[in-house]
Coordinates of C-alpha atoms in Angstrom, one line a residue:
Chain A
X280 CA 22.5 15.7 -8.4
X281 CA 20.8 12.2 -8.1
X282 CA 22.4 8.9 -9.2
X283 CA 22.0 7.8 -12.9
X284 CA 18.7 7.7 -13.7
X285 CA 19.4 4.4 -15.6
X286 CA 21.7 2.0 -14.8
X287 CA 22.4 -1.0 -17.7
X288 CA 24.7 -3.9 -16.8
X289 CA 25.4 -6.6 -19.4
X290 CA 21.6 -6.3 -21.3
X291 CA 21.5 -9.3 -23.3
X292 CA 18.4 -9.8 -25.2
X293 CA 17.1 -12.7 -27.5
X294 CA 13.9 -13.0 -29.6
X295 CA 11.8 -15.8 -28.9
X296 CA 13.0 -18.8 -31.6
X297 CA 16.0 -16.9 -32.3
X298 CA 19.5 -18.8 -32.5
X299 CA 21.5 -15.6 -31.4
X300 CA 21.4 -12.8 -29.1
X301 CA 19.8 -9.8 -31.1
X302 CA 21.2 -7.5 -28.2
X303 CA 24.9 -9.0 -26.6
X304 CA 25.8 -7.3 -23.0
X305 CA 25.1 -3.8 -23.4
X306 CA 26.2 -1.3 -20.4
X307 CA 25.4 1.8 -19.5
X308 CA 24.6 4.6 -17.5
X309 CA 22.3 7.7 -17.8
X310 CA 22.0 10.9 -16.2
X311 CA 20.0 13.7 -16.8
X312 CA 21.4 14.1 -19.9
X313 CA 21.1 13.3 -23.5
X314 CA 22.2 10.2 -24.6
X315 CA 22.1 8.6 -28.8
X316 CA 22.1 5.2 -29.9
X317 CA 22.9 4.9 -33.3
X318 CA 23.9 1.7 -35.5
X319 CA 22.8 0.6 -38.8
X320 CA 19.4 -1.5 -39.0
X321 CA 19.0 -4.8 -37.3
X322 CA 22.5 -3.6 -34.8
X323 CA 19.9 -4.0 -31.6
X324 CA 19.9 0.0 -30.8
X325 CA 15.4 -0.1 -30.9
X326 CA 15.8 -3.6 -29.1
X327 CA 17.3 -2.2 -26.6
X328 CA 14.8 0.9 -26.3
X329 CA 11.7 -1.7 -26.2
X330 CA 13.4 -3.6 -23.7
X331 CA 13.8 -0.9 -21.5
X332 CA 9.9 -0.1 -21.4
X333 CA 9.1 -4.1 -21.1
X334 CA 7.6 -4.1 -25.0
X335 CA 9.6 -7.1 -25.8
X336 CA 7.1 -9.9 -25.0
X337 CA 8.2 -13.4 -26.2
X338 CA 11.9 -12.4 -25.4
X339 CA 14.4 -13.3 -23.2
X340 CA 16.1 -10.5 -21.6
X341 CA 18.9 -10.9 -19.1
X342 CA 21.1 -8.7 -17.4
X343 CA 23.5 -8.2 -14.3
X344 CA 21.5 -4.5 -13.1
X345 CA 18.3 -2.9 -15.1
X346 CA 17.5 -0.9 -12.6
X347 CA 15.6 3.1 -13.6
X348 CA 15.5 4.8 -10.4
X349 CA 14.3 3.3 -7.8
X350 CA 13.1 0.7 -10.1
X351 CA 14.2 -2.7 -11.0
X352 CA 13.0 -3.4 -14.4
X353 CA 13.7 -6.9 -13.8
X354 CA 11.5 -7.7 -11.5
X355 CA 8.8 -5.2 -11.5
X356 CA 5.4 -7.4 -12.4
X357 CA 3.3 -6.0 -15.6
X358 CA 0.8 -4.4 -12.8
X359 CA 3.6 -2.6 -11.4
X360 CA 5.0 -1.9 -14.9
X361 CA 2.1 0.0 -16.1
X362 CA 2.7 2.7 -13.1
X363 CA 6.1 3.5 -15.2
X364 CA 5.3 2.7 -18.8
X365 CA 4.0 6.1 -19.9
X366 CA 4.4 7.4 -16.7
X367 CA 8.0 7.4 -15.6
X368 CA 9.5 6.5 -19.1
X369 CA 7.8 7.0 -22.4
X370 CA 8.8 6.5 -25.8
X371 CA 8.2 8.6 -28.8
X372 CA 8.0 6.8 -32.2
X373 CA 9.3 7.0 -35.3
X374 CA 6.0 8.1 -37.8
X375 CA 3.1 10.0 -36.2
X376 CA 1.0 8.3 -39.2
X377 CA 1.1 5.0 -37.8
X378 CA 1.5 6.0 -33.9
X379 CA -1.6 7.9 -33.8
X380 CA -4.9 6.6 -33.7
X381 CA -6.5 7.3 -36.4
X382 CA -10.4 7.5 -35.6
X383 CA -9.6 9.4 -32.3
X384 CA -9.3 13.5 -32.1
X385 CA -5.7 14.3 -31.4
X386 CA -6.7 16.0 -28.0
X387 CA -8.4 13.2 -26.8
X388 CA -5.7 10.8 -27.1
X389 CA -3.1 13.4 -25.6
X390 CA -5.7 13.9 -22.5
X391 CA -5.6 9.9 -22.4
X392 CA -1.9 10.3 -21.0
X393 CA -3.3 12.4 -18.4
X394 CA -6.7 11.1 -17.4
X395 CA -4.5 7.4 -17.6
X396 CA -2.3 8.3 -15.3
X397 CA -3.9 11.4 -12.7
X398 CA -6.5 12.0 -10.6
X399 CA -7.8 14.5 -12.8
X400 CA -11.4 15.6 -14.3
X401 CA -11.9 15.8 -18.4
X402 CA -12.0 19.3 -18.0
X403 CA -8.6 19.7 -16.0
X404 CA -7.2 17.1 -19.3
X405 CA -8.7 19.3 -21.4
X406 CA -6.6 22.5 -20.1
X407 CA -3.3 20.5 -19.7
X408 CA -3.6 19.1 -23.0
X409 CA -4.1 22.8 -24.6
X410 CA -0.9 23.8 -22.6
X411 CA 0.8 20.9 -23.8
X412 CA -0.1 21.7 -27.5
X413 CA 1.3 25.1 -26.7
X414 CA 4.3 24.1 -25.2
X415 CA 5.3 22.2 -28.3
X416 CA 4.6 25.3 -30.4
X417 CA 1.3 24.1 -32.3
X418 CA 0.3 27.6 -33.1
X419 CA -3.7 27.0 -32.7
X420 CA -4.1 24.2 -29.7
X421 CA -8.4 25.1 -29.5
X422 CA -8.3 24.3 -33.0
X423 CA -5.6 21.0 -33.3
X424 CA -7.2 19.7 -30.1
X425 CA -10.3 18.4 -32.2
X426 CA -9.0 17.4 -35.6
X427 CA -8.5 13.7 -36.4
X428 CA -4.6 12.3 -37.4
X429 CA -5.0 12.8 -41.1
X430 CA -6.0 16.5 -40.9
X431 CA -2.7 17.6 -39.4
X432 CA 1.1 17.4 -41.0
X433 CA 3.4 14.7 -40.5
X434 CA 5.7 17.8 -38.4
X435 CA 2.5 18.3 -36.7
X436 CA 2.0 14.8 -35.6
X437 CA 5.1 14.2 -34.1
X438 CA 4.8 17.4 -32.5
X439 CA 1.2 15.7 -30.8
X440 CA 3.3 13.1 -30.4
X441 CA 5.6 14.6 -27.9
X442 CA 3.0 16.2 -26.0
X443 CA 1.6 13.1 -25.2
X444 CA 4.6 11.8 -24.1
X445 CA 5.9 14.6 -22.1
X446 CA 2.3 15.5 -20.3
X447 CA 3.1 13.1 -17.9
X448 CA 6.1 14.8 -16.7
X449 CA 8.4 11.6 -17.1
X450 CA 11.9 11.1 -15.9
X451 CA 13.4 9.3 -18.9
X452 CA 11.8 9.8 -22.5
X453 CA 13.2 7.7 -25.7
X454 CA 12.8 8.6 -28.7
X455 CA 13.5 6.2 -31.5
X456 CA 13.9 8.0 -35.0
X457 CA 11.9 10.6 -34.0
X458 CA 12.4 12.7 -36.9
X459 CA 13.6 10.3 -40.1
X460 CA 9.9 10.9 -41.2
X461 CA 9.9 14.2 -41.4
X462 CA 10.9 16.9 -44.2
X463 CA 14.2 18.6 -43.4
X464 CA 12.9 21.8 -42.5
X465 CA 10.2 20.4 -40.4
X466 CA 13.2 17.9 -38.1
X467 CA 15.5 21.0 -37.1
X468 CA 12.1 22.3 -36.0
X469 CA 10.5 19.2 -34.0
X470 CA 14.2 18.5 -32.8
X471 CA 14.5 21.7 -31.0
X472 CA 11.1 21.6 -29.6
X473 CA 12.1 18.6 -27.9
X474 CA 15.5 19.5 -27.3
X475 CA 14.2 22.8 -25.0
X476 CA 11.8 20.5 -23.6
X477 CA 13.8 18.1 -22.6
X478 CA 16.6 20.5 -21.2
X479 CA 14.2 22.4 -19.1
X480 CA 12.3 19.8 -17.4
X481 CA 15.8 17.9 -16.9
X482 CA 14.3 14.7 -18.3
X483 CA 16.8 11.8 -19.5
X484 CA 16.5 11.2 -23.3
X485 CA 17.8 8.6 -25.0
X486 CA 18.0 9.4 -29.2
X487 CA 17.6 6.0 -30.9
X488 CA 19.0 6.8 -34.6
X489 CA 20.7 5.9 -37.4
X490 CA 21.4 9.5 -38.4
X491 CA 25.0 10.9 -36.9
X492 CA 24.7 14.0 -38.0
X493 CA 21.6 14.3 -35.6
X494 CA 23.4 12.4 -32.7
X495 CA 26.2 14.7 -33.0
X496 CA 23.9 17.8 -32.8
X497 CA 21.5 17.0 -30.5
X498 CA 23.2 14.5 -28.2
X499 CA 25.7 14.7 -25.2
X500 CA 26.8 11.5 -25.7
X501 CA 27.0 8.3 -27.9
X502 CA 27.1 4.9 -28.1
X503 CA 27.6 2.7 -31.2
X504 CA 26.4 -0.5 -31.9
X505 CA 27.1 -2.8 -34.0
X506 CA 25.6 -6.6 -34.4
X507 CA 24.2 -6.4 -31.1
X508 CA 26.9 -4.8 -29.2
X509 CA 28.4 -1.2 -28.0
X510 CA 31.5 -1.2 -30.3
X511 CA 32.5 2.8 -28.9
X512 CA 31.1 5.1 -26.5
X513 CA 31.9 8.9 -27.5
X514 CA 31.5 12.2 -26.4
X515 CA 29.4 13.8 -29.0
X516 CA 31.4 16.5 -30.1
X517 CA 34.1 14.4 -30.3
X518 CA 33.1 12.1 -32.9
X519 CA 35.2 13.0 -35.3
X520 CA 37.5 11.6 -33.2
X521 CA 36.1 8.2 -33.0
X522 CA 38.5 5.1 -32.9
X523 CA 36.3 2.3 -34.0
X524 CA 37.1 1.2 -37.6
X525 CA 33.3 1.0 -37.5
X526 CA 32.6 4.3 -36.4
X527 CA 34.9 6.2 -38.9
X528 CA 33.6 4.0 -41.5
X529 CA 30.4 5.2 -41.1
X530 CA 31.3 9.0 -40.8
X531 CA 33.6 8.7 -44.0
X532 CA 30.2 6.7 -46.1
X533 CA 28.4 9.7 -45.6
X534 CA 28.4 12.3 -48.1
X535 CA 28.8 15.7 -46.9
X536 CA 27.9 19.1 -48.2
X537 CA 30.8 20.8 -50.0
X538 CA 32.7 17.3 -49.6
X539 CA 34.8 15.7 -52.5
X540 CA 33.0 13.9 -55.1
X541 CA 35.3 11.0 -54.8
X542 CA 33.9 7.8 -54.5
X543 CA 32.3 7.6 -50.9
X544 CA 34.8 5.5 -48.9
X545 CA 32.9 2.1 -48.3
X546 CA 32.6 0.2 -45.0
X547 CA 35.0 -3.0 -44.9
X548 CA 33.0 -4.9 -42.4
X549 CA 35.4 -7.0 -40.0
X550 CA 34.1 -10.3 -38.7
X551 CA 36.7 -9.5 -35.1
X552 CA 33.7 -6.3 -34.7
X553 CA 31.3 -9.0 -34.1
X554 CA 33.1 -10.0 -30.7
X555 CA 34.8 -7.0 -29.6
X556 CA 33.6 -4.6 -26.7
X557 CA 34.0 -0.8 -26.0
X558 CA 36.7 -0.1 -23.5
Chain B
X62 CA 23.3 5.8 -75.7
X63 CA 23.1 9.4 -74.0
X64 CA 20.2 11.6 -74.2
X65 CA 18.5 15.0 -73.3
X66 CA 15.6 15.1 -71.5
X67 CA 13.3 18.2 -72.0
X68 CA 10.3 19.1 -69.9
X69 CA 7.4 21.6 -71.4
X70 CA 4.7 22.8 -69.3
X71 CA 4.2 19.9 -67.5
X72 CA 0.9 19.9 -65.2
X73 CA -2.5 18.1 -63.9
X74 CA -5.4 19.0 -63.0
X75 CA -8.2 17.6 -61.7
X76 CA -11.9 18.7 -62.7
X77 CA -13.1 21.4 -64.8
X78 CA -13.9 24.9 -64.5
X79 CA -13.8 27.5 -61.5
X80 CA -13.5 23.6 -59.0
X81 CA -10.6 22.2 -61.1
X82 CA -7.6 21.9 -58.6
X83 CA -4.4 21.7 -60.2
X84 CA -1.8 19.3 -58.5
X85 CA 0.8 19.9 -60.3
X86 CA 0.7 23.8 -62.0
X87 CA 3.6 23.8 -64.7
X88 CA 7.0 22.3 -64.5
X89 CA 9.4 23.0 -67.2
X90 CA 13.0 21.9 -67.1
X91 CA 15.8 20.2 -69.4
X92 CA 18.2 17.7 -68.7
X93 CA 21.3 18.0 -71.3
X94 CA 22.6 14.4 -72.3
X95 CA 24.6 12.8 -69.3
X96 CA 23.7 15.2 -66.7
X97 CA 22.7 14.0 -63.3
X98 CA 20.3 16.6 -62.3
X99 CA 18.1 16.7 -58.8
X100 CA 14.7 17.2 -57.9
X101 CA 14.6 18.4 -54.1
X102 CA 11.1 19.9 -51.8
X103 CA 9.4 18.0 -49.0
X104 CA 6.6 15.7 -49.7
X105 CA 4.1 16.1 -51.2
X106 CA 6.1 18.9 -53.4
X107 CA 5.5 16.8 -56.5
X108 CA 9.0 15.8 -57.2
X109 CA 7.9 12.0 -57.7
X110 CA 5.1 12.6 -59.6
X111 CA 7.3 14.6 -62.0
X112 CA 9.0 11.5 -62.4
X113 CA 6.0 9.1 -63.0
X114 CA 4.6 11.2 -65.6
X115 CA 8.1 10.9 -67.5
X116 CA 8.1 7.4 -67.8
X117 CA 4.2 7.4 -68.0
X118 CA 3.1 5.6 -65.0
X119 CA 1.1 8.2 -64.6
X120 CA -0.4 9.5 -68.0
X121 CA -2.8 12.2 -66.6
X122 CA -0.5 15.1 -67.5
X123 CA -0.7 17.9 -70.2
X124 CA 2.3 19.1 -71.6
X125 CA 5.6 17.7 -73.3
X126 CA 8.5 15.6 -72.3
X127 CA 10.8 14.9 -75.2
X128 CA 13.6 12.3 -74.6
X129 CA 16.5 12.4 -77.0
X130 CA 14.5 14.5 -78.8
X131 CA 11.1 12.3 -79.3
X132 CA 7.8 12.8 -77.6
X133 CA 7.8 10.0 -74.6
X134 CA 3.9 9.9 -75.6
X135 CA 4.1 9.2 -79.4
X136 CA 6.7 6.5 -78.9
X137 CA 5.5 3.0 -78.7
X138 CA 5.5 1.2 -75.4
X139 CA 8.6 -0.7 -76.7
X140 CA 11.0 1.5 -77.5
X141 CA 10.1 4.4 -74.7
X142 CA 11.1 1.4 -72.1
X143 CA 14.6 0.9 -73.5
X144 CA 15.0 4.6 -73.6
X145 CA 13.8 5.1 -70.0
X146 CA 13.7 3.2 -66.7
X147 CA 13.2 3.9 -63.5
X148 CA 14.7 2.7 -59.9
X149 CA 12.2 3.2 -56.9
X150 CA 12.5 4.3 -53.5
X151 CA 11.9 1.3 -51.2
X152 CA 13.7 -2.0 -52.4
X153 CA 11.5 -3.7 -50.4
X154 CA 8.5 -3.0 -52.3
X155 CA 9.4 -3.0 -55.6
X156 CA 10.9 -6.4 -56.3
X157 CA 8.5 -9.0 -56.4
X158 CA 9.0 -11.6 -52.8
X159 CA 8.2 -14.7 -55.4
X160 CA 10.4 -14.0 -58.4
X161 CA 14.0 -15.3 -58.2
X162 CA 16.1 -12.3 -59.9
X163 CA 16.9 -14.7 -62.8
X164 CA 13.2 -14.4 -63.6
X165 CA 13.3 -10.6 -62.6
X166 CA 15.8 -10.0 -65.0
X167 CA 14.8 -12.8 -67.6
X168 CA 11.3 -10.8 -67.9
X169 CA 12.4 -7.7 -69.8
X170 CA 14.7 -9.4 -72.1
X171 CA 11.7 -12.1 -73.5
X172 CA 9.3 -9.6 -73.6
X173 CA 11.8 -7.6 -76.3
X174 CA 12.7 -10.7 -77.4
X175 CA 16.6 -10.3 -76.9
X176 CA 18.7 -13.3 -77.1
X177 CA 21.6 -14.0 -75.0
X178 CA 19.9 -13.7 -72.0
X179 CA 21.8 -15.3 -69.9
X180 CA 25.3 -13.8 -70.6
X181 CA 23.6 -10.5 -70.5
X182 CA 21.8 -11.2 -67.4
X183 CA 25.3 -12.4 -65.6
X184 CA 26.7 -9.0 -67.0
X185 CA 23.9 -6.8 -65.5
X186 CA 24.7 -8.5 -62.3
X187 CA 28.3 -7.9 -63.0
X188 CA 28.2 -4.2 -63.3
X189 CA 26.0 -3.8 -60.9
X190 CA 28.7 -5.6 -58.6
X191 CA 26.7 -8.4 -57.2
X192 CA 27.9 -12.1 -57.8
X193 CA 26.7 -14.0 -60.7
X194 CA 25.1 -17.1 -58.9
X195 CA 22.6 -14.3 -57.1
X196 CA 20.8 -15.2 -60.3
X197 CA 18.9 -18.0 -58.5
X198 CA 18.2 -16.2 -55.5
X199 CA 15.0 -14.6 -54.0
X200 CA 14.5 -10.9 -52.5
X201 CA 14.1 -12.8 -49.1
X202 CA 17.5 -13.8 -49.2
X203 CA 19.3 -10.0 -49.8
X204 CA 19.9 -7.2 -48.0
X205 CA 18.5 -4.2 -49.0
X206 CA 21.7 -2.9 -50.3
X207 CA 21.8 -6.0 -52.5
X208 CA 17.8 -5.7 -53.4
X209 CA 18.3 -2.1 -55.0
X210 CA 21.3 -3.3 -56.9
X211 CA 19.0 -6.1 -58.0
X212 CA 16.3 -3.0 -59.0
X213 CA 19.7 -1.2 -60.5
X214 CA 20.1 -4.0 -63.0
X215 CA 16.8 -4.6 -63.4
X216 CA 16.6 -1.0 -64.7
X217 CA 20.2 -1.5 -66.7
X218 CA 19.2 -4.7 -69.0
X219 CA 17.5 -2.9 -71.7
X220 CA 20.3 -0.2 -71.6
X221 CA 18.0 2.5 -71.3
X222 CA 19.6 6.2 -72.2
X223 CA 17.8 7.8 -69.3
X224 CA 17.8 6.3 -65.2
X225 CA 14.7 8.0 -63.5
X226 CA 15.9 7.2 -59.4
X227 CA 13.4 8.4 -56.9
X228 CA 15.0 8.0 -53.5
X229 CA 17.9 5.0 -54.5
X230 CA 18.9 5.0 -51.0
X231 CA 16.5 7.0 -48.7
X232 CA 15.7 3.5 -47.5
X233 CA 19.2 2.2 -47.0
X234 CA 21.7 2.6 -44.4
X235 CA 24.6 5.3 -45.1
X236 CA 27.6 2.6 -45.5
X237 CA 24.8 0.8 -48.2
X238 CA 24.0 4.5 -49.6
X239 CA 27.9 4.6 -50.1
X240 CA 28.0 1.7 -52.1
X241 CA 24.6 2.7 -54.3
X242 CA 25.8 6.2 -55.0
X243 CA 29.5 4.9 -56.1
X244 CA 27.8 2.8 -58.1
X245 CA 25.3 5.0 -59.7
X246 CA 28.3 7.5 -60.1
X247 CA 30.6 4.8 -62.0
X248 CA 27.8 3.7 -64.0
X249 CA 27.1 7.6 -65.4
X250 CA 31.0 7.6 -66.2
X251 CA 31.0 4.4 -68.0
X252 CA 27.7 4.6 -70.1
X253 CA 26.9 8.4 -69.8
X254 CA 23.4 7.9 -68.7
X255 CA 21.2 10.9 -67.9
X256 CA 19.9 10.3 -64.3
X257 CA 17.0 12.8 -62.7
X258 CA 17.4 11.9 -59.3
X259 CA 14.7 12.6 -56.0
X260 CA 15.8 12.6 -53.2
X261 CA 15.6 14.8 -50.0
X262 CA 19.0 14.7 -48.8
X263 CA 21.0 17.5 -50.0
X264 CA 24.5 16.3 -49.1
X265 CA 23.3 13.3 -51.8
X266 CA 22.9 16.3 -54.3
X267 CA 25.5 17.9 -54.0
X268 CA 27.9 14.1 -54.2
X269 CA 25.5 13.6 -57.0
X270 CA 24.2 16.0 -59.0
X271 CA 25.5 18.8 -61.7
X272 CA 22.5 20.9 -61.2
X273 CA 18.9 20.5 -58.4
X274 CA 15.8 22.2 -58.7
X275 CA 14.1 22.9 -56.0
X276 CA 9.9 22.0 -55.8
X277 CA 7.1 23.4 -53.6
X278 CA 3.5 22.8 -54.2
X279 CA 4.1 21.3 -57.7
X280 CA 6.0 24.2 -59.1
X281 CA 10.0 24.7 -59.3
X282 CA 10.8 27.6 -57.3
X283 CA 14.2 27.9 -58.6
X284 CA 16.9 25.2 -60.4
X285 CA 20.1 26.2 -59.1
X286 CA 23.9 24.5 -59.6
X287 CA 25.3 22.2 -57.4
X288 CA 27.8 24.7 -56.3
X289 CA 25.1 26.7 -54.8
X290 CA 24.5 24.5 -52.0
X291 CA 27.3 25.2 -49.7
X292 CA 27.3 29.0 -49.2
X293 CA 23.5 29.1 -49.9
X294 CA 23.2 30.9 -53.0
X295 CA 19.2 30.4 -53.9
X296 CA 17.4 33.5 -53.9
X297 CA 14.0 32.1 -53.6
X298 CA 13.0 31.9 -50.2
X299 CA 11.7 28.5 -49.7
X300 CA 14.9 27.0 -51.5
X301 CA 17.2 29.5 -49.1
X302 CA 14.7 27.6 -45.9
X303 CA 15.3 24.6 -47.4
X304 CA 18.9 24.1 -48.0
X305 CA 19.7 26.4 -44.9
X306 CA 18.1 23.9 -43.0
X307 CA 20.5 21.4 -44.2
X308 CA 23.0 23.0 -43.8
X309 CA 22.1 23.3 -39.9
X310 CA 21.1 19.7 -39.9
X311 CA 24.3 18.9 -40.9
X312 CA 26.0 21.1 -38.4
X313 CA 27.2 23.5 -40.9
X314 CA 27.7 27.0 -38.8
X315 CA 26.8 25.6 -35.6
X316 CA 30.5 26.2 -34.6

């Protein structure tokens, strides 16, 4: 076992023009393990994924350590940046409709990943991209290889998706609402694709979501933000046990299968969350 | 103020002859008089288009839908609006970014030509707990929780019978959805509306609803009662997928 893949020391981040600090001193650490973000909208948890790959231009970003691997994130230059950004780290977005391109053939823009980023011929792509298409269980890769974004499922696409992200064999993937476009049926499916994936390749994932229920199934551990800040970091089977006002508010808002049809208990938003820090 | 809805038969098809492609094959269903009742599937199933062909945004269909007993296509524009409305998905889309919500509110009320707008404006905004002097603001300046209140009312001034909701609160985050959903629920107790609710979410059914159907390709594979949701009673296959996978999602058996 390696040090922490990721290592996050007081991340502050602030939008160009902005009065306030969208993202206030986030820490943490990462290992080769699974890690979720969740928070409601505008709480900083994507901010903090964009910042990690550099896709933040405009803002200011500050922080004690930033450092992936060998890496400091900090002071890599963009030239330097492009031999991690898709390489070392990639991200995988939330709707395949709008991340795709849509007047390109799916293979080709998987193949892009590796002809981007290898010494490699079309025709070596070519073979890597059909494996990849196999490895994320697209029954038919020949056939998916040459069809155009619109011609496949929304399941399909973020299936695409994650073989473009994972062809380069990166250390640390994020994936930021991977699944909140996609059907039910189709999520449990794409989510234990790249679940497998992920385990067997011991890549670092970090699950950007707003969803708990999928943080508690498919994470190791959490962190929850609120306005900018980590309010609680938890172990994810152990949410239930969650100590932040903020935290159980959100796990007792949500309705639940075979729950009581009381009125869902609503979130009494403290202005002292705003300030306070996770142990 | 409560009323059935009934469904006959409803379908469209596009084209003619041996190339006609239907898009919707038959849907039949009824709704008795203040039952909340759910239309599940994954997209593209249809569910929303049921939905816009009730309150006749879309007006391509063949069949019958009877409200409170009348044909929603024989009855004048008038009156078939202050039987039904309808609350859209995205909050963000449907309120105009230029319209204040006094004039958002003010709209339906001239065009019907009811008096007393303004007291009954401040009440819509009332029950729909939001603070009178929002009156004078725009969408820019809410939240999205407070936008689909804002579509709530809307939807409440001409006290319709029947609340069409396609996804209230797919677009809101779950402490907002909280709020929404209590305030949908308290609104059925006090005025005994009839909702048809989409949504994909079946832990939102089963808060929700009395009874769900469940829609693939245009058709209803099977309508089944709330109750059914927890120890996965459907019997048609798809449905059995469908709310097994929910189940899973929501960690239901994973031990």
């Amino acid at each position: 076992m390696q040090g922490p893949i990721l290592d996050v020391k007081n991340l502050s981040i602030r939008y160009h023009g902005a009065s306030a600090d969208a993202v206030r001193k986030v820490s943490f650490t990462l290992g080769r393990e699974r890690l979720g973000i969740v928070g409601e909208s505008g709480s900083g948890k994507s901010t903090v994924g964009r910042a990690l790959l550099r896709l933040l231009p405009g803002a200011t970003i500050t922080a004690d350590t930033l450092r992936f691997e060998d890496a400091d994130l900090l002071a890599l230059s963009e030239r330097e940046m492009l031999k991690v950004r898709g390489r070392r780290m990639s991200m995988i977005l939330q709707d395949p409709k709008f991340s795709l391109n849509p007047i390109r053939r799916v293979g080709q823009q998987v193949a892009e990943t590796c002809l981007r980023h290898f010494p490699v011929s079309r025709a070596e792509a070519r073979v890597k991209t059909l494996e990849m298409l196999a490895a994320v269980k697209i029954r038919d890769p020949e056939r998916v290889h040459d069809l155009y974004p619109h011609e496949i499922s929304g399941g399909m696409g973020q299936r695409v998706m994650i073989a473009m992200m994972l062809l380069a064999d990166p250390d640390l993937v994020i994936a930021d609402e991977p699944t909140s476009a996609l059907d039910v049926t189709v999520r449990l499916q794409v989510l234990n694709i790249l679940d497998a994936l992920v385990r067997d390749r011991g890549i670092g994932l970090i699950m950007i979501s707003h969803d708990l229920n999928l943080v508690r199934n498919f994470c190791d551990r959490v962190l929850i933000m609120y306005a900018g800040r980590v309010v609680e970091t938890l172990d994810a089977r152990d949410m239930d046990a969650a100590r932040h006002p903020y935290t159980r508010g959100l796990l007792a808002a949500q309705p639940r299968i075979g729950g009581s049809r009381a009125p869902l208990a609503v979130l009494d938003r403290r202005p002292e969350w705003q300030e306070e820090m996770a142990p | 103020m409560t009323a059935p809805v009934d469904i006959q038969n409803l379908s469209i098809t596009f084209g003619t002859g041996p190339g006609a492609v239907k898009v919707l094959p038959s849907v039949s269903f009824a709704v008795a008089a203040g039952e909340c009742f759910g239309l599940v599937g994954e997209s593209g199933s249809g569910k929303s288009t049921v939905l816009r062909c009730v309150s006749l945004l879309t007006d391509i269909w063949t069949g019958t839908v009877k409200i409170a007993g009348k044909d929603v296509r024989s009855l004048p524009l008038r009156e078939r609006c202050r039987l039904v409305q309808m609350v859209f998905q995205d909050p963000y889309g449907s309120l105009h970014p230029r319209q204040s919500v006094r004039t958002v509110l003010s709209e339906p009320l001239r065009i019907h030509g009811i008096g007393d707008r303004d007291a009954r404006m401040r009440q819509a905004l009332v029950d729909v707990g939001l603070p009178v002097d929002f009156l004078d603001r725009f969408p820019h300046q809410l939240s999205g929780g407070q936008r689909q209140r804002v579509a709530i009312a809307r939807a409440l001034i001409l006290e319709p019978s029947v609340l069409l909701l396609d996804e209230p609160t797919s677009a809101l985050d779950v402490s907002v959805q909280a709020e929404i959903l209590n305030l949908l629920a308290r609104l059925r107790e006090l005025r005994g509306f009839t909702y048809i609710m989409v949504t994909h979410d079946l832990a939102v059914v089963d808060h929700m609803c009395d009874r769900f159907a469940v829609m693939q390709h245009g058709t209803i594979t099977e309508t089944l009662p709330r109750a059914a949701i927890a120890g996965n009673l459907a019997t048609h296959p798809y449905a059995r997928e469908l709310i097994g996978a929910s189940l899973e999602y929501e960690g239901h058996g994973r031990g």
